[in-house]
Coordinates of C-alpha atoms and ligand atoms in Angstrom, one line a residue:
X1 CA -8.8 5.1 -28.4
X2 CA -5.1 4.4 -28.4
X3 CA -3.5 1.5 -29.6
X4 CA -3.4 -0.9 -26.2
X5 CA -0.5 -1.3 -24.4
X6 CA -1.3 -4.8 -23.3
X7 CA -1.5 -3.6 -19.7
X8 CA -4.4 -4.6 -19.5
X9 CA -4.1 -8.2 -20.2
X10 CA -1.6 -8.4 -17.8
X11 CA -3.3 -7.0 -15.2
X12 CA -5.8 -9.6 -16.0
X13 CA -3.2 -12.2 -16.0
X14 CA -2.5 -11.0 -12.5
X15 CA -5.6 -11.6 -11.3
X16 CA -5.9 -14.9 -12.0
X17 CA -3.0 -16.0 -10.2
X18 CA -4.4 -14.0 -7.6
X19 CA -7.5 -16.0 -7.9
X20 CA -6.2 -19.1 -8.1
X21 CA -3.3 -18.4 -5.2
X22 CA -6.5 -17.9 -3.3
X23 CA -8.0 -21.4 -4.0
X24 CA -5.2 -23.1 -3.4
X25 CA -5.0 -22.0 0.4
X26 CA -8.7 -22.3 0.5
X27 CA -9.8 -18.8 0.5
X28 CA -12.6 -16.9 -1.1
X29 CA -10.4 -14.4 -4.4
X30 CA -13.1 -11.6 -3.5
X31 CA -10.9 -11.1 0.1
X32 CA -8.1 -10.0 -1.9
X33 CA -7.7 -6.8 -3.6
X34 CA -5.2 -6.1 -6.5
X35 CA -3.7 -2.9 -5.9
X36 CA -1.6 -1.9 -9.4
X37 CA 1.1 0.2 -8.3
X38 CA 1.4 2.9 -11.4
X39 CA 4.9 4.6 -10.1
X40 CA 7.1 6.2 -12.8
X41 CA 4.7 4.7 -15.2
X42 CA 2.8 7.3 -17.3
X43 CA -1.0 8.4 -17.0
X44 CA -2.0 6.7 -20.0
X45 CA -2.1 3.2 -18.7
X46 CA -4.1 4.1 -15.4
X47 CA -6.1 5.6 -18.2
X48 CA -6.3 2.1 -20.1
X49 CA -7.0 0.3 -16.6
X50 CA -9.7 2.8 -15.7
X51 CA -11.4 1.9 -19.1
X52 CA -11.4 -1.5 -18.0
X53 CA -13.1 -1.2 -14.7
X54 CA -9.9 -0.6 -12.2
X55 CA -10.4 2.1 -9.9
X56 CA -8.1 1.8 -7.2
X57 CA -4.2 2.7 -8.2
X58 CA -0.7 2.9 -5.8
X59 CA 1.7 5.5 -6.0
X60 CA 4.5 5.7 -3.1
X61 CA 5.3 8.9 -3.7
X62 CA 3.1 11.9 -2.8
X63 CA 4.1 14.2 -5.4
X64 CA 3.6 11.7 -8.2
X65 CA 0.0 10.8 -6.6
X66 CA -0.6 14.6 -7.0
X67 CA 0.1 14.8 -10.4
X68 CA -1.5 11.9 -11.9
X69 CA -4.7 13.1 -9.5
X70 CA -4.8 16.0 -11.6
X71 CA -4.1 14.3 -14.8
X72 CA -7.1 12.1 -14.3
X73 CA -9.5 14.3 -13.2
X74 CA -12.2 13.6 -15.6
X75 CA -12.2 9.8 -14.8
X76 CA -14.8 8.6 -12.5
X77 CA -14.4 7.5 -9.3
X78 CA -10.6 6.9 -9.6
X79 CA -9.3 6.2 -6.1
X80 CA -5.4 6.9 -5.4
X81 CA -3.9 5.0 -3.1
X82 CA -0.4 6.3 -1.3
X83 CA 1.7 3.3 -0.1
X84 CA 5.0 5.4 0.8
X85 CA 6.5 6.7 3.5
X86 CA 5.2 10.6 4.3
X87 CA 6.8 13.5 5.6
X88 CA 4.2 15.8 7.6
X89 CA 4.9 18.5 5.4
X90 CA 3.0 16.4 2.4
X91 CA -0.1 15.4 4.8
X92 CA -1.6 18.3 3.5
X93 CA -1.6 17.0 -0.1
X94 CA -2.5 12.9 0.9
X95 CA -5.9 14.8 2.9
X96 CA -6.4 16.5 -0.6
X97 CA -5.9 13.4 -3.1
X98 CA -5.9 10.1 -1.5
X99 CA -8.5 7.8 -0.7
X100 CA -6.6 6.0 1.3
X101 CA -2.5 5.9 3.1
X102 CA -1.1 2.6 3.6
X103 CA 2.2 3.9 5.4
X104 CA 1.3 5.0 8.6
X105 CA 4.3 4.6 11.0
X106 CA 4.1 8.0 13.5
X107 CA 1.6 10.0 15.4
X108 CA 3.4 13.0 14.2
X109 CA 2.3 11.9 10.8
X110 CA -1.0 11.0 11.4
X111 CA -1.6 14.3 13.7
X112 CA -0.9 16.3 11.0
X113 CA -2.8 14.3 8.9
X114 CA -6.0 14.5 11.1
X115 CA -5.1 18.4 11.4
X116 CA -5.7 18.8 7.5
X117 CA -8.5 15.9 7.2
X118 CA -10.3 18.4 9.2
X119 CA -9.7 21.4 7.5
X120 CA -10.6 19.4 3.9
X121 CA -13.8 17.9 5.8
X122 CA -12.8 14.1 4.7
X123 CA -11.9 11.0 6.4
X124 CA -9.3 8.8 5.3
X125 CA -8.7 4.9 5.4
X126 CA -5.2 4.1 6.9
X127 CA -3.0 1.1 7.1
X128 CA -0.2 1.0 9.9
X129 CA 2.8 0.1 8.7
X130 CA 5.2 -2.4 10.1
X131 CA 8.6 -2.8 9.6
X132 CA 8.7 -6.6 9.5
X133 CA 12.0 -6.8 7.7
X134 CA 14.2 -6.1 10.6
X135 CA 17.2 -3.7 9.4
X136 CA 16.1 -4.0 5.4
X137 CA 13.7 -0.9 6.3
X138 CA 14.2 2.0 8.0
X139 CA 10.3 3.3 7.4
X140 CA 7.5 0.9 9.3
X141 CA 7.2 0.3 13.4
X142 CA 9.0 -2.9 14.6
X143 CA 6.0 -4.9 15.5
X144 CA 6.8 -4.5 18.8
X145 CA 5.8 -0.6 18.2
X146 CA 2.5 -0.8 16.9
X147 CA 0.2 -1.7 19.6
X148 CA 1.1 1.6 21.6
X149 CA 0.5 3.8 17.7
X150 CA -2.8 2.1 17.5
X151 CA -3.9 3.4 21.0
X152 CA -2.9 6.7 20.4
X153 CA -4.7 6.7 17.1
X154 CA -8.0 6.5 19.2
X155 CA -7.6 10.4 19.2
X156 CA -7.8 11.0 15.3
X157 CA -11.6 11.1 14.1
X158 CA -10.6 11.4 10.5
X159 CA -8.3 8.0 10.9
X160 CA -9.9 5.1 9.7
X161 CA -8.0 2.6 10.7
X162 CA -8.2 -0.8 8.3
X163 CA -5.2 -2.9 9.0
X164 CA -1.4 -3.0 8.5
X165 CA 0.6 -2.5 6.0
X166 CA 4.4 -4.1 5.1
X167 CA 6.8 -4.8 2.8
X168 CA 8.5 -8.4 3.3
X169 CA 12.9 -8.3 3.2
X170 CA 13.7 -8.7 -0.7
X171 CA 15.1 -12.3 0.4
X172 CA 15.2 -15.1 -2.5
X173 CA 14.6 -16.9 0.3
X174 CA 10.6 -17.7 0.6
X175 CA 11.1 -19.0 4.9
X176 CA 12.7 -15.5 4.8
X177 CA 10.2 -14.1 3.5
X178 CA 7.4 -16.1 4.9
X179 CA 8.8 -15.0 8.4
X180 CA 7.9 -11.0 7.6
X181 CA 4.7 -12.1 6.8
X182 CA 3.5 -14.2 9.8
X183 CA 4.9 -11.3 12.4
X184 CA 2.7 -9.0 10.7
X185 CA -0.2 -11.5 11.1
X186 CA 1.2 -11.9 15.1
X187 CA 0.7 -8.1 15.3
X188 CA -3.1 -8.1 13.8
X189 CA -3.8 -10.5 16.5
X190 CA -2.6 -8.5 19.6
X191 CA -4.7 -5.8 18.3
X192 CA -7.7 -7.3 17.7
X193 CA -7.4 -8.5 20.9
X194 CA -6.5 -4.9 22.3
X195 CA -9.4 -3.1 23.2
X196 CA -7.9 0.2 23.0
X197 CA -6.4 -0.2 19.6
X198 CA -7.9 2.1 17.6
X199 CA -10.0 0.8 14.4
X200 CA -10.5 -3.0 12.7
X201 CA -7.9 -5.1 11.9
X202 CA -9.5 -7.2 9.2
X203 CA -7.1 -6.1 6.6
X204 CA -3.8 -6.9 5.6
X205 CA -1.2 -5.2 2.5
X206 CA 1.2 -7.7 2.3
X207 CA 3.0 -8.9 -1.1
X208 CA 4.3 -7.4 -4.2
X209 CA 5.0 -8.7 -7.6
X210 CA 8.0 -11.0 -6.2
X211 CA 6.2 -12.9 -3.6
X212 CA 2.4 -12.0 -3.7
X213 CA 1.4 -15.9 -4.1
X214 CA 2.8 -16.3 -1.1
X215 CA 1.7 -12.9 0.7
X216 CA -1.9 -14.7 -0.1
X217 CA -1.2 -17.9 1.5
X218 CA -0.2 -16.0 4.6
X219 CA -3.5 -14.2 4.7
X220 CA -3.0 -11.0 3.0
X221 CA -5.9 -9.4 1.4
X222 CA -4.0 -6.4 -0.5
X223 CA -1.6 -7.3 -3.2
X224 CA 0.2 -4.2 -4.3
X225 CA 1.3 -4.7 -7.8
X226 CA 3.6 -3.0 -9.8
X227 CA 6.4 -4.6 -12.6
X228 CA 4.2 -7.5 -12.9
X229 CA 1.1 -5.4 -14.7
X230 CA 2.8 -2.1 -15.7
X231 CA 6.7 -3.7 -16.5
X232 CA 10.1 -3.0 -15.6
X233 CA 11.6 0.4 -14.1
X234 CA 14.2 1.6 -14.1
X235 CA 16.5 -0.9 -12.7
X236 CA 18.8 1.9 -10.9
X237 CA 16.2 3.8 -9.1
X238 CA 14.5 0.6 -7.7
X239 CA 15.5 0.6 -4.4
X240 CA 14.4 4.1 -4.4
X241 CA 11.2 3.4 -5.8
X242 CA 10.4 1.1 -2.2
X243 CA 12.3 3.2 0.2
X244 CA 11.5 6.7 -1.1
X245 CA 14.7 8.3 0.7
X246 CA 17.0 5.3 0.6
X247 CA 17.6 2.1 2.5
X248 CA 18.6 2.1 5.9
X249 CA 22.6 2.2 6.4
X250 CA 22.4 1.1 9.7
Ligands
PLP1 C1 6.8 -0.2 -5.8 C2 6.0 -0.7 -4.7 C3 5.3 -1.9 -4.8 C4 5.2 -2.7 -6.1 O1 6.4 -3.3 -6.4 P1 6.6 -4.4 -7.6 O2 7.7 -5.2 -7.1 O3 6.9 -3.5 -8.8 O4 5.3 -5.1 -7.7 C5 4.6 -2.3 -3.7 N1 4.6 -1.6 -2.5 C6 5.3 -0.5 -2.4 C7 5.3 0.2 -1.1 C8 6.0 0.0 -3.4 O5 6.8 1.1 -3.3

């Protein structure tokens, strides 16, 4: 075995702030999953993770998830998980890989999502994504969107639908912040209340490695991970690395 990293102890480290960010607002730290995101970090770590019991790993963009699919293909039940914005012309490779999509903001994305589900045989766990950020993002619904997706989703068999999905504004700012989070819990509630909205709302993807403590005292119960357990990246790309094709310039 390779000399370790350390990734693991951090990832560790991790989730015991997790753990205890979830005692101190009085909920139980099995509700919250730690999602490490492994972008533009190489296979060998998800390798080092997977040794240590993770099985669940991030990757926002499709073609990276592809890769490191392949690259792992002799680990056991390794799940990928895509939290980036898709174009439908990838849908064919998220029914192929991914074990679940996080990003969900279209019906034209998750038609041609159920389309290739079909054709693969395989149902798929999906998070809506909301755009609770105002102009920061150009990928998510406004809140004020979603309700009207999660009907239409009704149609798609292959759609599981498990809850929403955002990322808050990069604010310093933690009302700022804290704002993005309580409009995606505002949205849960209209749907569960909805009884045409497709799927469960019990789940929530909210927080990253700036502001995941907080995420979990708003109620989330995904923490997607990435710097934190796997280190820096490359500072220029960053942005990128959230908003796949750029920020908004609106
Ligand atoms: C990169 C990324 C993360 C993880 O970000 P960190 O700040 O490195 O923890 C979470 N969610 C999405 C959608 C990402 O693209």
């Amino acid at each position: 075995m390779a000399v370790s990293s350390g990734v693991v102890a951090r990832y560790r480290a991790v989730r015991e702030r997790v753990d205890a960010a979830c005692r101190q607002a009085g909920r139980d730290p099995s509700e919250v999953e730690l999602l490490p995101v492994s972008k533009t970090k190489p296979v060998e770590l998800v390798r080092e993770l997977h040794a240590a019991g993770v099985r669940t790993f991030g990757e926002n963009k499709v073609q990276e998830a592809v890769a490191k699919h392949q690259q792992t293909a002799d680990l056991p039940d390794l799940r990928w998980s895509v939290i980036g914005h898709l174009q439908t012309n990838k849908a064919r490779d998220v029914a192929r890989v991914a074990a679940e999509f996080q990003a969900l903001d279209s019906v034209k994305v998750a038609a041609a999502l159920e389309r290739r589900l079909q054709a693969e045989g395989r149902g798929l766990d999906v998070y809506l994504q909301v755009n609770s950020s105002g102009e920061e993002s150009k990928f998510g619904l406004p809140p004020e969107e979603v309700p009207a997706l999660a009907r239409e989703l009704a149609a798609f068999s292959s759609l599981r639908v498990v809850g929403l999905m955002t990322l808050a504004a990069p604010s310093p700012e933690e009302a700022v912040v804290r704002a993005c989070f309580e409009r995606v819990r505002a949205v849960q509630q209209v749907l569960r209340d909805d009884d045409r909205a497709a799927g469960s709302y019990d789940r929530l993807s909210m927080g990253m490695s700036g502001d995941y403590e907080l995420a979990i005292a708003c109620g989330s119960t995904c923490v997607r991970v990435g710097t934190a357990i796997f280190g820096e990246r490359p500072p220029q790309n960053d942005y990128a690395h959230y908003w796949p094709e750029g920020p908004s310039t609106s």
